[in-house]
Amino acid sequence: RKEVEQDPGPFNVPEGATVAFNCTYSNSASQSFFWYRQDCRKEPKLLMSVYSSGNEDGRFTAQLNRASQYISLLIRDSKLSDSATYLCVVNRPGTASKLTFGTGTRLQVTL
Amino acid sequence: EAQVTQNPRYLITVTGKKLTVTCSQNMNHEYMSWYRQDPGLGLRQIYYSMNVEVTDKGDVPEGYKVSRKEKRNFPLILESPSPNQTSLYFCASRAATTGRQPQHFGDGTRLSIL
C-alpha cells in the first residue's frame, strides 16, 4: 500500500460547483498533514495545513479523519483559477524531516 | 522577497557529463531538500539537509550527491548523469527541522539527459 494515495482524476467540474478530494495515508502515527496546490509545470505551493479539528480558509475546507486515516479537501464555489493539481502531503513518522507527497488530483474547472 | 532560487531552470545535456544544479534560499532556513517529480510517481525526495554539514539520503539518492557548506546553499550534483535522471527537480526549504512546517519550493529545474 502506498504511503499516501489520491485519486488522480481529472475532476472536471463547472464553475460554481463544490468539489471534494480525499487522500488516504498508511501510517497511523503521522502527525502533520498539508494540501499543496501545483499549477502545470510550476512549483508546489502550500494551500493549507490540516488540523485535527478541521479548518477553513475562505472557500477551502480541510478535514482530518484519524480513525479512517484520510484527509479531505472541499472547494466551494469553484473558480476557473482553481484549476490545478492538488497534492496531499503527510509527514513520515519517526523521521522528523520527511514528508511524503501524494501523486496529486487534477482539477479542471470549466465555464 | 523570501524565495528559493534554482539554476538553471532548463538544461539539456548528454550522458556522463557532470552537472550541478544550484539552490539558494534567503530565509535563513535550516532545512533544505531536493525532490524529483516524474509522471505518475509524484514528488520523491532525493536528499535533505537539516543544517550546515548535515546531509542525509532521501528515498531516491542513487546517482546524486549534495553538499551543505553554507546555510543558504544546497547544490545537487549529478557526477555522471544518465537518461533515467531526466526529470523535473525541485529544491525546497523550511524554517524548522520538524515536519510540521510547510516547505517553500523553488521554481523547478527541468533536466533532459540524452
Coordinates of C-alpha atoms in Angstrom, one line a residue, chain A residues 21-25 33-35 50 63-65 69-73 88-90:
Chain A
F21 CA -10.9 15.3 -2.8
N22 CA -9.9 12.6 -0.5
C23 CA -6.5 11.3 0.4
T24 CA -5.6 8.2 2.5
Y25 CA -2.4 7.6 4.4
F33 CA -0.9 17.0 7.1
F34 CA -1.0 19.5 4.3
W35 CA -2.6 20.3 1.0
V50 CA -4.8 20.3 8.0
Q63 CA -10.8 17.8 7.4
L64 CA -8.8 15.0 9.1
N65 CA -10.2 11.6 10.0
Q69 CA -6.7 7.7 8.1
Y70 CA -7.8 10.1 5.5
I71 CA -7.8 13.8 4.9
S72 CA -10.1 15.7 2.6
L73 CA -10.2 19.0 0.8
C88 CA -1.8 15.6 -0.3
V89 CA 1.2 15.7 1.9
V90 CA 1.8 13.7 5.1

